[in-house]
Amino acid sequence: QSGPVCCVQTGPAGHGMNNDSPLATRWQQLARTYPVFERLSPALQELVQANMQPVEAPTGYLLFDEASPCSLFLLVFTGSVRVVKPAPSGREILLYRVEPGDNCVLTVSCLLGREPYPARGVVDEPLTGCIIAQPIFDRLLAESAIFRSELFRYFGARIVDLMQLIEEVAFGALDNRLA
C-alpha cells in the first residue's frame, strides 16, 4: 500500500466543537502530544481545529517517497514513521524515526522550500494523528512566534542528529578499517 502524499484515511475536519465531539477529542490529543498548540492565540487555535484532518495508516504504509510532492504537515499521536534514504541497489539508510510529539524534519524542510521529498517515509507502527495543509502551516509560521520558535528549535536539534549520522556513516567505517 502506498499513497502519494501522506495518508490512508482522513475524515472531515468538522466545525463546532463540544467536549464529546470527535473534533474535541482530536484537539485534546493534539494539545497533549504537541503542547505548543495550546499556546497559540485563540484565533489560530480555532483555525487549526477547523482545518486539521484525522489520519490513520497501517504498518508498512508508504506515507511519502522520493520526489513525491509535500503539502501536508503530519502530527503523530500514536505509532511511528521510519524515514529512510533508499539507494539504487535497494539498500536503505535509516535517517530517523518520527514518533508521537516529533516533527519530520524533511517534511518541514520541504514545506518551507516548496520542494518534493528527498527520502521515503514508511509507517513502522500503526499510525494515528492529524495533518495540516500547507496554507495553515504557513499561516502558523507567519503569525505565531511560539509555533515558529518551537518548530525551529526541534528542526535544529534534528539537523544535529542527522550530522552525527553522516559522521558515523562517512567516517566511522573508515576509522574501523584503519584501526
PDB file of N, CA and C in Angstrom, residues 40-146:
ATOM      1  N   LEU A  40      -1.039  28.700  21.265  1.00  0.00           N
ATOM      2  CA  LEU A  40      -1.384  29.570  20.138  1.00  0.00           C
ATOM      3  C   LEU A  40      -2.465  30.558  20.564  1.00  0.00           C
ATOM      4  N   SER A  41      -2.599  31.628  19.825  1.00  0.00           N
ATOM      5  CA  SER A  41      -3.683  32.575  20.078  1.00  0.00           C
ATOM      6  C   SER A  41      -5.013  31.860  19.865  1.00  0.00           C
ATOM      7  N   PRO A  42      -6.086  32.348  20.483  1.00  0.00           N
ATOM      8  CA  PRO A  42      -7.404  31.729  20.265  1.00  0.00           C
ATOM      9  C   PRO A  42      -7.786  31.661  18.779  1.00  0.00           C
ATOM     10  N   ALA A  43      -7.460  32.679  18.014  1.00  0.00           N
ATOM     11  CA  ALA A  43      -7.801  32.675  16.582  1.00  0.00           C
ATOM     12  C   ALA A  43      -7.052  31.569  15.845  1.00  0.00           C
ATOM     13  N   LEU A  44      -5.770  31.367  16.164  1.00  0.00           N
ATOM     14  CA  LEU A  44      -5.001  30.307  15.496  1.00  0.00           C
ATOM     15  C   LEU A  44      -5.427  28.924  15.985  1.00  0.00           C
ATOM     16  N   GLN A  45      -5.789  28.810  17.266  1.00  0.00           N
ATOM     17  CA  GLN A  45      -6.320  27.533  17.749  1.00  0.00           C
ATOM     18  C   GLN A  45      -7.585  27.168  16.973  1.00  0.00           C
ATOM     19  N   GLU A  46      -8.453  28.130  16.786  1.00  0.00           N
ATOM     20  CA  GLU A  46      -9.686  27.894  16.040  1.00  0.00           C
ATOM     21  C   GLU A  46      -9.387  27.508  14.585  1.00  0.00           C
ATOM     22  N   LEU A  47      -8.408  28.173  13.983  1.00  0.00           N
ATOM     23  CA  LEU A  47      -8.005  27.859  12.605  1.00  0.00           C
ATOM     24  C   LEU A  47      -7.524  26.408  12.497  1.00  0.00           C
ATOM     25  N   VAL A  48      -6.682  25.993  13.425  1.00  0.00           N
ATOM     26  CA  VAL A  48      -6.164  24.618  13.416  1.00  0.00           C
ATOM     27  C   VAL A  48      -7.300  23.625  13.634  1.00  0.00           C
ATOM     28  N   GLN A  49      -8.159  23.890  14.621  1.00  0.00           N
ATOM     29  CA  GLN A  49      -9.278  22.990  14.908  1.00  0.00           C
ATOM     30  C   GLN A  49     -10.191  22.829  13.698  1.00  0.00           C
ATOM     31  N   ALA A  50     -10.419  23.902  12.981  1.00  0.00           N
ATOM     32  CA  ALA A  50     -11.329  23.861  11.833  1.00  0.00           C
ATOM     33  C   ALA A  50     -10.705  23.181  10.621  1.00  0.00           C
ATOM     34  N   ASN A  51      -9.375  23.078  10.588  1.00  0.00           N
ATOM     35  CA  ASN A  51      -8.713  22.586   9.383  1.00  0.00           C
ATOM     36  C   ASN A  51      -7.891  21.317   9.548  1.00  0.00           C
ATOM     37  N   MET A  52      -7.680  20.856  10.775  1.00  0.00           N
ATOM     38  CA  MET A  52      -6.901  19.626  10.947  1.00  0.00           C
ATOM     39  C   MET A  52      -7.733  18.433  10.472  1.00  0.00           C
ATOM     40  N   GLN A  53      -7.057  17.516   9.814  1.00  0.00           N
ATOM     41  CA  GLN A  53      -7.713  16.317   9.288  1.00  0.00           C
ATOM     42  C   GLN A  53      -7.158  15.093  10.006  1.00  0.00           C
ATOM     43  N   PRO A  54      -8.020  14.189  10.467  1.00  0.00           N
ATOM     44  CA  PRO A  54      -7.513  12.971  11.109  1.00  0.00           C
ATOM     45  C   PRO A  54      -6.832  12.075  10.077  1.00  0.00           C
ATOM     46  N   VAL A  55      -5.874  11.302  10.535  1.00  0.00           N
ATOM     47  CA  VAL A  55      -5.160  10.383   9.651  1.00  0.00           C
ATOM     48  C   VAL A  55      -4.877   9.081  10.392  1.00  0.00           C
ATOM     49  N   GLU A  56      -4.995   7.982   9.665  1.00  0.00           N
ATOM     50  CA  GLU A  56      -4.645   6.659  10.170  1.00  0.00           C
ATOM     51  C   GLU A  56      -3.917   5.924   9.060  1.00  0.00           C
ATOM     52  N   ALA A  57      -2.912   5.131   9.422  1.00  0.00           N
ATOM     53  CA  ALA A  57      -2.190   4.346   8.428  1.00  0.00           C
ATOM     54  C   ALA A  57      -1.645   3.083   9.093  1.00  0.00           C
ATOM     55  N   PRO A  58      -1.726   1.942   8.402  1.00  0.00           N
ATOM     56  CA  PRO A  58      -1.234   0.681   8.963  1.00  0.00           C
ATOM     57  C   PRO A  58       0.282   0.534   8.818  1.00  0.00           C
ATOM     58  N   THR A  59       0.848  -0.385   9.553  1.00  0.00           N
ATOM     59  CA  THR A  59       2.263  -0.716   9.440  1.00  0.00           C
ATOM     60  C   THR A  59       2.589  -1.048   7.987  1.00  0.00           C
ATOM     61  N   GLY A  60       3.700  -0.515   7.514  1.00  0.00           N
ATOM     62  CA  GLY A  60       4.155  -0.783   6.152  1.00  0.00           C
ATOM     63  C   GLY A  60       3.653   0.201   5.115  1.00  0.00           C
ATOM     64  N   TYR A  61       2.733   1.065   5.493  1.00  0.00           N
ATOM     65  CA  TYR A  61       2.168   2.020   4.541  1.00  0.00           C
ATOM     66  C   TYR A  61       3.208   3.071   4.153  1.00  0.00           C
ATOM     67  N   LEU A  62       3.339   3.323   2.867  1.00  0.00           N
ATOM     68  CA  LEU A  62       4.263   4.321   2.351  1.00  0.00           C
ATOM     69  C   LEU A  62       3.603   5.698   2.415  1.00  0.00           C
ATOM     70  N   LEU A  63       4.066   6.535   3.341  1.00  0.00           N
ATOM     71  CA  LEU A  63       3.490   7.867   3.503  1.00  0.00           C
ATOM     72  C   LEU A  63       3.972   8.817   2.417  1.00  0.00           C
ATOM     73  N   PHE A  64       5.265   8.741   2.133  1.00  0.00           N
ATOM     74  CA  PHE A  64       5.836   9.568   1.070  1.00  0.00           C
ATOM     75  C   PHE A  64       7.057   8.865   0.511  1.00  0.00           C
ATOM     76  N   ASP A  65       7.386   9.204  -0.718  1.00  0.00           N
ATOM     77  CA  ASP A  65       8.517   8.585  -1.398  1.00  0.00           C
ATOM     78  C   ASP A  65       9.367   9.686  -2.012  1.00  0.00           C
ATOM     79  N   GLU A  66      10.552   9.315  -2.441  1.00  0.00           N
ATOM     80  CA  GLU A  66      11.421  10.281  -3.106  1.00  0.00           C
ATOM     81  C   GLU A  66      10.683  10.920  -4.275  1.00  0.00           C
ATOM     82  N   ALA A  67      10.827  12.211  -4.374  1.00  0.00           N
ATOM     83  CA  ALA A  67      10.257  13.022  -5.458  1.00  0.00           C
ATOM     84  C   ALA A  67       8.745  13.218  -5.363  1.00  0.00           C
ATOM     85  N   SER A  68       8.093  12.683  -4.314  1.00  0.00           N
ATOM     86  CA  SER A  68       6.656  12.929  -4.178  1.00  0.00           C
ATOM     87  C   SER A  68       6.441  14.332  -3.612  1.00  0.00           C
ATOM     88  N   PRO A  69       5.326  14.965  -3.983  1.00  0.00           N
ATOM     89  CA  PRO A  69       5.072  16.321  -3.503  1.00  0.00           C
ATOM     90  C   PRO A  69       4.830  16.353  -1.993  1.00  0.00           C
ATOM     91  N   CYS A  70       5.147  17.481  -1.408  1.00  0.00           N
ATOM     92  CA  CYS A  70       4.979  17.675   0.032  1.00  0.00           C
ATOM     93  C   CYS A  70       4.050  18.854   0.247  1.00  0.00           C
ATOM     94  N   SER A  71       2.874  18.589   0.803  1.00  0.00           N
ATOM     95  CA  SER A  71       1.923  19.675   1.019  1.00  0.00           C
ATOM     96  C   SER A  71       1.178  19.561   2.345  1.00  0.00           C
ATOM     97  N   LEU A  72       1.569  18.576   3.177  1.00  0.00           N
ATOM     98  CA  LEU A  72       0.867  18.337   4.436  1.00  0.00           C
ATOM     99  C   LEU A  72       1.857  18.202   5.588  1.00  0.00           C
ATOM    100  N   PHE A  73       1.516  18.783   6.718  1.00  0.00           N
ATOM    101  CA  PHE A  73       2.316  18.702   7.933  1.00  0.00           C
ATOM    102  C   PHE A  73       1.686  17.643   8.828  1.00  0.00           C
ATOM    103  N   LEU A  74       2.395  16.543   9.058  1.00  0.00           N
ATOM    104  CA  LEU A  74       1.898  15.414   9.836  1.00  0.00           C
ATOM    105  C   LEU A  74       2.240  15.582  11.305  1.00  0.00           C
ATOM    106  N   LEU A  75       1.251  15.356  12.161  1.00  0.00           N
ATOM    107  CA  LEU A  75       1.418  15.370  13.612  1.00  0.00           C
ATOM    108  C   LEU A  75       0.995  13.997  14.124  1.00  0.00           C
ATOM    109  N   VAL A  76       1.950  13.257  14.676  1.00  0.00           N
ATOM    110  CA  VAL A  76       1.742  11.862  15.081  1.00  0.00           C
ATOM    111  C   VAL A  76       1.255  11.781  16.517  1.00  0.00           C
ATOM    112  N   PHE A  77       0.099  11.103  16.726  1.00  0.00           N
ATOM    113  CA  PHE A  77      -0.436  10.863  18.078  1.00  0.00           C
ATOM    114  C   PHE A  77       0.024   9.508  18.604  1.00  0.00           C
ATOM    115  N   THR A  78      -0.059   8.474  17.760  1.00  0.00           N
ATOM    116  CA  THR A  78       0.390   7.131  18.134  1.00  0.00           C
ATOM    117  C   THR A  78       1.090   6.504  16.938  1.00  0.00           C
ATOM    118  N   GLY A  79       1.966   5.546  17.220  1.00  0.00           N
ATOM    119  CA  GLY A  79       2.687   4.864  16.153  1.00  0.00           C
ATOM    120  C   GLY A  79       3.991   5.571  15.835  1.00  0.00           C
ATOM    121  N   SER A  80       4.590   5.174  14.709  1.00  0.00           N
ATOM    122  CA  SER A  80       5.850   5.797  14.303  1.00  0.00           C
ATOM    123  C   SER A  80       6.048   5.650  12.797  1.00  0.00           C
ATOM    124  N   VAL A  81       6.899   6.523  12.284  1.00  0.00           N
ATOM    125  CA  VAL A  81       7.250   6.538  10.870  1.00  0.00           C
ATOM    126  C   VAL A  81       8.763   6.405  10.767  1.00  0.00           C
ATOM    127  N   ARG A  82       9.213   5.507   9.910  1.00  0.00           N
ATOM    128  CA  ARG A  82      10.637   5.315   9.639  1.00  0.00           C
ATOM    129  C   ARG A  82      10.973   6.149   8.398  1.00  0.00           C
ATOM    130  N   VAL A  83      11.912   7.075   8.522  1.00  0.00           N
ATOM    131  CA  VAL A  83      12.329   7.906   7.390  1.00  0.00           C
ATOM    132  C   VAL A  83      13.681   7.390   6.915  1.00  0.00           C
ATOM    133  N   VAL A  84      13.717   6.955   5.652  1.00  0.00           N
ATOM    134  CA  VAL A  84      14.909   6.317   5.097  1.00  0.00           C
ATOM    135  C   VAL A  84      15.294   6.954   3.773  1.00  0.00           C
ATOM    136  N   LYS A  85      16.584   6.819   3.448  1.00  0.00           N
ATOM    137  CA  LYS A  85      17.081   7.225   2.146  1.00  0.00           C
ATOM    138  C   LYS A  85      17.438   5.942   1.402  1.00  0.00           C
ATOM    139  N   PRO A  86      16.661   5.620   0.352  1.00  0.00           N
ATOM    140  CA  PRO A  86      16.958   4.397  -0.398  1.00  0.00           C
ATOM    141  C   PRO A  86      18.101   4.616  -1.390  1.00  0.00           C
ATOM    142  N   ALA A  87      18.843   3.546  -1.647  1.00  0.00           N
ATOM    143  CA  ALA A  87      19.908   3.562  -2.653  1.00  0.00           C
ATOM    144  C   ALA A  87      19.415   2.807  -3.886  1.00  0.00           C
ATOM    145  N   PRO A  88      19.978   3.086  -5.044  1.00  0.00           N
ATOM    146  CA  PRO A  88      19.579   2.358  -6.258  1.00  0.00           C
ATOM    147  C   PRO A  88      19.742   0.835  -6.124  1.00  0.00           C
ATOM    148  N   SER A  89      20.651   0.394  -5.240  1.00  0.00           N
ATOM    149  CA  SER A  89      20.892  -1.035  -5.035  1.00  0.00           C
ATOM    150  C   SER A  89      19.755  -1.716  -4.281  1.00  0.00           C
ATOM    151  N   GLY A  90      18.844  -0.910  -3.715  1.00  0.00           N
ATOM    152  CA  GLY A  90      17.764  -1.471  -2.905  1.00  0.00           C
ATOM    153  C   GLY A  90      18.033  -1.355  -1.417  1.00  0.00           C
ATOM    154  N   ARG A  91      19.280  -1.075  -1.050  1.00  0.00           N
ATOM    155  CA  ARG A  91      19.593  -0.856   0.359  1.00  0.00           C
ATOM    156  C   ARG A  91      19.057   0.502   0.777  1.00  0.00           C
ATOM    157  N   GLU A  92      18.924   0.702   2.065  1.00  0.00           N
ATOM    158  CA  GLU A  92      18.478   1.999   2.559  1.00  0.00           C
ATOM    159  C   GLU A  92      19.156   2.305   3.882  1.00  0.00           C
ATOM    160  N   ILE A  93      19.262   3.586   4.176  1.00  0.00           N
ATOM    161  CA  ILE A  93      19.828   4.014   5.453  1.00  0.00           C
ATOM    162  C   ILE A  93      18.721   4.704   6.244  1.00  0.00           C
ATOM    163  N   LEU A  94      18.603   4.308   7.508  1.00  0.00           N
ATOM    164  CA  LEU A  94      17.631   4.926   8.399  1.00  0.00           C
ATOM    165  C   LEU A  94      18.140   6.314   8.782  1.00  0.00           C
ATOM    166  N   LEU A  95      17.367   7.341   8.438  1.00  0.00           N
ATOM    167  CA  LEU A  95      17.731   8.705   8.816  1.00  0.00           C
ATOM    168  C   LEU A  95      17.249   9.009  10.232  1.00  0.00           C
ATOM    169  N   TYR A  96      15.990   8.679  10.514  1.00  0.00           N
ATOM    170  CA  TYR A  96      15.409   8.877  11.840  1.00  0.00           C
ATOM    171  C   TYR A  96      14.009   8.298  11.854  1.00  0.00           C
ATOM    172  N   ARG A  97      13.417   8.282  13.040  1.00  0.00           N
ATOM    173  CA  ARG A  97      12.022   7.887  13.211  1.00  0.00           C
ATOM    174  C   ARG A  97      11.233   9.089  13.704  1.00  0.00           C
ATOM    175  N   VAL A  98       9.983   9.170  13.274  1.00  0.00           N
ATOM    176  CA  VAL A  98       9.064  10.195  13.767  1.00  0.00           C
ATOM    177  C   VAL A  98       8.083   9.487  14.685  1.00  0.00           C
ATOM    178  N   GLU A  99       8.066   9.903  15.952  1.00  0.00           N
ATOM    179  CA  GLU A  99       7.207   9.294  16.954  1.00  0.00           C
ATOM    180  C   GLU A  99       6.270  10.362  17.521  1.00  0.00           C
ATOM    181  N   PRO A 100       5.326   9.978  18.363  1.00  0.00           N
ATOM    182  CA  PRO A 100       4.410  10.976  18.915  1.00  0.00           C
ATOM    183  C   PRO A 100       5.156  12.172  19.521  1.00  0.00           C
ATOM    184  N   GLY A 101       4.726  13.355  19.131  1.00  0.00           N
ATOM    185  CA  GLY A 101       5.352  14.580  19.615  1.00  0.00           C
ATOM    186  C   GLY A 101       6.496  15.077  18.749  1.00  0.00           C
ATOM    187  N   ASP A 102       6.968  14.255  17.806  1.00  0.00           N
ATOM    188  CA  ASP A 102       8.061  14.641  16.915  1.00  0.00           C
ATOM    189  C   ASP A 102       7.521  15.350  15.677  1.00  0.00           C
ATOM    190  N   ASN A 103       8.430  16.057  15.010  1.00  0.00           N
ATOM    191  CA  ASN A 103       8.156  16.609  13.691  1.00  0.00           C
ATOM    192  C   ASN A 103       9.109  15.953  12.711  1.00  0.00           C
ATOM    193  N   CYS A 104       8.680  15.775  11.488  1.00  0.00           N
ATOM    194  CA  CYS A 104       9.544  15.231  10.447  1.00  0.00           C
ATOM    195  C   CYS A 104      10.338  16.390   9.846  1.00  0.00           C
ATOM    196  N   VAL A 105      11.651  16.389  10.080  1.00  0.00           N
ATOM    197  CA  VAL A 105      12.490  17.483   9.625  1.00  0.00           C
ATOM    198  C   VAL A 105      12.472  17.604   8.095  1.00  0.00           C
ATOM    199  N   LEU A 106      12.351  16.480   7.397  1.00  0.00           N
ATOM    200  CA  LEU A 106      12.276  16.560   5.935  1.00  0.00           C
ATOM    201  C   LEU A 106      10.968  17.187   5.484  1.00  0.00           C
ATOM    202  N   THR A 107       9.876  16.867   6.160  1.00  0.00           N
ATOM    203  CA  THR A 107       8.594  17.490   5.820  1.00  0.00           C
ATOM    204  C   THR A 107       8.673  18.997   6.049  1.00  0.00           C
ATOM    205  N   VAL A 108       9.207  19.400   7.191  1.00  0.00           N
ATOM    206  CA  VAL A 108       9.338  20.835   7.475  1.00  0.00           C
ATOM    207  C   VAL A 108      10.195  21.498   6.406  1.00  0.00           C
ATOM    208  N   SER A 109      11.319  20.883   6.098  1.00  0.00           N
ATOM    209  CA  SER A 109      12.216  21.431   5.082  1.00  0.00           C
ATOM    210  C   SER A 109      11.532  21.537   3.724  1.00  0.00           C
ATOM    211  N   CYS A 110      10.821  20.501   3.341  1.00  0.00           N
ATOM    212  CA  CYS A 110      10.130  20.500   2.046  1.00  0.00           C
ATOM    213  C   CYS A 110       8.989  21.514   2.008  1.00  0.00           C
ATOM    214  N   LEU A 111       8.255  21.651   3.100  1.00  0.00           N
ATOM    215  CA  LEU A 111       7.189  22.652   3.163  1.00  0.00           C
ATOM    216  C   LEU A 111       7.772  24.064   3.061  1.00  0.00           C
ATOM    217  N   LEU A 112       8.865  24.312   3.773  1.00  0.00           N
ATOM    218  CA  LEU A 112       9.486  25.630   3.742  1.00  0.00           C
ATOM    219  C   LEU A 112      10.039  25.962   2.362  1.00  0.00           C
ATOM    220  N   GLY A 113      10.671  24.972   1.722  1.00  0.00           N
ATOM    221  CA  GLY A 113      11.304  25.201   0.423  1.00  0.00           C
ATOM    222  C   GLY A 113      10.435  24.910  -0.776  1.00  0.00           C
ATOM    223  N   ARG A 114       9.195  24.432  -0.502  1.00  0.00           N
ATOM    224  CA  ARG A 114       8.283  24.066  -1.596  1.00  0.00           C
ATOM    225  C   ARG A 114       8.949  23.044  -2.527  1.00  0.00           C
ATOM    226  N   GLU A 115       9.594  22.064  -1.904  1.00  0.00           N
ATOM    227  CA  GLU A 115      10.335  21.027  -2.631  1.00  0.00           C
ATOM    228  C   GLU A 115       9.699  19.657  -2.423  1.00  0.00           C
ATOM    229  N   PRO A 116       9.918  18.734  -3.353  1.00  0.00           N
ATOM    230  CA  PRO A 116       9.448  17.350  -3.139  1.00  0.00           C
ATOM    231  C   PRO A 116      10.340  16.644  -2.113  1.00  0.00           C
ATOM    232  N   TYR A 117       9.844  15.519  -1.630  1.00  0.00           N
ATOM    233  CA  TYR A 117      10.591  14.745  -0.637  1.00  0.00           C
ATOM    234  C   TYR A 117      11.873  14.158  -1.225  1.00  0.00           C
ATOM    235  N   PRO A 118      12.986  14.213  -0.469  1.00  0.00           N
ATOM    236  CA  PRO A 118      14.235  13.591  -0.916  1.00  0.00           C
ATOM    237  C   PRO A 118      14.451  12.199  -0.312  1.00  0.00           C
ATOM    238  N   ALA A 119      13.457  11.668   0.377  1.00  0.00           N
ATOM    239  CA  ALA A 119      13.590  10.379   1.062  1.00  0.00           C
ATOM    240  C   ALA A 119      12.217   9.711   1.106  1.00  0.00           C
ATOM    241  N   ARG A 120      12.157   8.618   1.846  1.00  0.00           N
ATOM    242  CA  ARG A 120      10.931   7.819   1.930  1.00  0.00           C
ATOM    243  C   ARG A 120      10.487   7.730   3.388  1.00  0.00           C
ATOM    244  N   GLY A 121       9.173   7.779   3.618  1.00  0.00           N
ATOM    245  CA  GLY A 121       8.614   7.614   4.955  1.00  0.00           C
ATOM    246  C   GLY A 121       7.656   6.443   4.973  1.00  0.00           C
ATOM    247  N   VAL A 122       7.926   5.475   5.840  1.00  0.00           N
ATOM    248  CA  VAL A 122       7.133   4.248   5.924  1.00  0.00           C
ATOM    249  C   VAL A 122       6.639   4.078   7.359  1.00  0.00           C
ATOM    250  N   VAL A 123       5.375   3.757   7.519  1.00  0.00           N
ATOM    251  CA  VAL A 123       4.811   3.549   8.850  1.00  0.00           C
ATOM    252  C   VAL A 123       5.455   2.313   9.470  1.00  0.00           C
ATOM    253  N   ASP A 124       6.047   2.504  10.645  1.00  0.00           N
ATOM    254  CA  ASP A 124       6.697   1.425  11.397  1.00  0.00           C
ATOM    255  C   ASP A 124       5.718   0.727  12.328  1.00  0.00           C
ATOM    256  N   GLU A 125       4.878   1.511  12.981  1.00  0.00           N
ATOM    257  CA  GLU A 125       3.842   1.012  13.883  1.00  0.00           C
ATOM    258  C   GLU A 125       2.553   1.721  13.500  1.00  0.00           C
ATOM    259  N   PRO A 126       1.403   1.050  13.603  1.00  0.00           N
ATOM    260  CA  PRO A 126       0.138   1.672  13.183  1.00  0.00           C
ATOM    261  C   PRO A 126       0.033   3.122  13.679  1.00  0.00           C
ATOM    262  N   LEU A 127      -0.292   3.992  12.757  1.00  0.00           N
ATOM    263  CA  LEU A 127      -0.225   5.427  12.978  1.00  0.00           C
ATOM    264  C   LEU A 127      -1.599   6.060  13.108  1.00  0.00           C
ATOM    265  N   THR A 128      -1.733   6.953  14.093  1.00  0.00           N
ATOM    266  CA  THR A 128      -2.870   7.860  14.148  1.00  0.00           C
ATOM    267  C   THR A 128      -2.305   9.251  14.376  1.00  0.00           C
ATOM    268  N   GLY A 129      -3.012  10.232  13.891  1.00  0.00           N
ATOM    269  CA  GLY A 129      -2.572  11.604  14.062  1.00  0.00           C
ATOM    270  C   GLY A 129      -3.474  12.538  13.304  1.00  0.00           C
ATOM    271  N   CYS A 130      -2.919  13.653  12.915  1.00  0.00           N
ATOM    272  CA  CYS A 130      -3.661  14.577  12.072  1.00  0.00           C
ATOM    273  C   CYS A 130      -2.694  15.264  11.126  1.00  0.00           C
ATOM    274  N   ILE A 131      -3.266  15.822  10.079  1.00  0.00           N
ATOM    275  CA  ILE A 131      -2.482  16.561   9.109  1.00  0.00           C
ATOM    276  C   ILE A 131      -3.015  17.983   9.013  1.00  0.00           C
ATOM    277  N   ILE A 132      -2.100  18.867   8.699  1.00  0.00           N
ATOM    278  CA  ILE A 132      -2.433  20.277   8.497  1.00  0.00           C
ATOM    279  C   ILE A 132      -1.902  20.648   7.118  1.00  0.00           C
ATOM    280  N   ALA A 133      -2.748  21.217   6.295  1.00  0.00           N
ATOM    281  CA  ALA A 133      -2.355  21.589   4.933  1.00  0.00           C
ATOM    282  C   ALA A 133      -1.357  22.746   4.955  1.00  0.00           C
ATOM    283  N   GLN A 134      -0.564  22.811   3.894  1.00  0.00           N
ATOM    284  CA  GLN A 134       0.487  23.820   3.807  1.00  0.00           C
ATOM    285  C   GLN A 134       0.013  25.258   4.071  1.00  0.00           C
ATOM    286  N   PRO A 135      -1.127  25.703   3.534  1.00  0.00           N
ATOM    287  CA  PRO A 135      -1.527  27.092   3.817  1.00  0.00           C
ATOM    288  C   PRO A 135      -1.728  27.372   5.316  1.00  0.00           C
ATOM    289  N   ILE A 136      -2.215  26.387   6.056  1.00  0.00           N
ATOM    290  CA  ILE A 136      -2.400  26.559   7.506  1.00  0.00           C
ATOM    291  C   ILE A 136      -1.040  26.548   8.196  1.00  0.00           C
ATOM    292  N   PHE A 137      -0.168  25.630   7.798  1.00  0.00           N
ATOM    293  CA  PHE A 137       1.201  25.570   8.312  1.00  0.00           C
ATOM    294  C   PHE A 137       1.899  26.916   8.082  1.00  0.00           C
ATOM    295  N   ASP A 138       1.786  27.449   6.869  1.00  0.00           N
ATOM    296  CA  ASP A 138       2.403  28.738   6.533  1.00  0.00           C
ATOM    297  C   ASP A 138       1.867  29.856   7.428  1.00  0.00           C
ATOM    298  N   ARG A 139       0.578  29.836   7.655  1.00  0.00           N
ATOM    299  CA  ARG A 139      -0.031  30.878   8.487  1.00  0.00           C
ATOM    300  C   ARG A 139       0.438  30.769   9.939  1.00  0.00           C
ATOM    301  N   LEU A 140       0.560  29.537  10.448  1.00  0.00           N
ATOM    302  CA  LEU A 140       1.085  29.342  11.804  1.00  0.00           C
ATOM    303  C   LEU A 140       2.504  29.898  11.922  1.00  0.00           C
ATOM    304  N   LEU A 141       3.330  29.624  10.926  1.00  0.00           N
ATOM    305  CA  LEU A 141       4.699  30.142  10.937  1.00  0.00           C
ATOM    306  C   LEU A 141       4.717  31.667  10.903  1.00  0.00           C
ATOM    307  N   ALA A 142       3.871  32.231  10.067  1.00  0.00           N
ATOM    308  CA  ALA A 142       3.851  33.687   9.893  1.00  0.00           C
ATOM    309  C   ALA A 142       3.289  34.419  11.104  1.00  0.00           C
ATOM    310  N   GLU A 143       2.285  33.840  11.760  1.00  0.00           N
ATOM    311  CA  GLU A 143       1.554  34.579  12.791  1.00  0.00           C
ATOM    312  C   GLU A 143       1.870  34.181  14.230  1.00  0.00           C
ATOM    313  N   SER A 144       2.597  33.072  14.432  1.00  0.00           N
ATOM    314  CA  SER A 144       2.853  32.624  15.804  1.00  0.00           C
ATOM    315  C   SER A 144       4.345  32.467  16.064  1.00  0.00           C
ATOM    316  N   ALA A 145       4.890  33.399  16.830  1.00  0.00           N
ATOM    317  CA  ALA A 145       6.301  33.303  17.221  1.00  0.00           C
ATOM    318  C   ALA A 145       6.537  32.042  18.058  1.00  0.00           C
ATOM    319  N   ILE A 146       5.551  31.658  18.865  1.00  0.00           N
ATOM    320  CA  ILE A 146       5.679  30.451  19.704  1.00  0.00           C
ATOM    321  C   ILE A 146       5.799  29.209  18.825  1.00  0.00           C
TER     322      ILE A 146
END
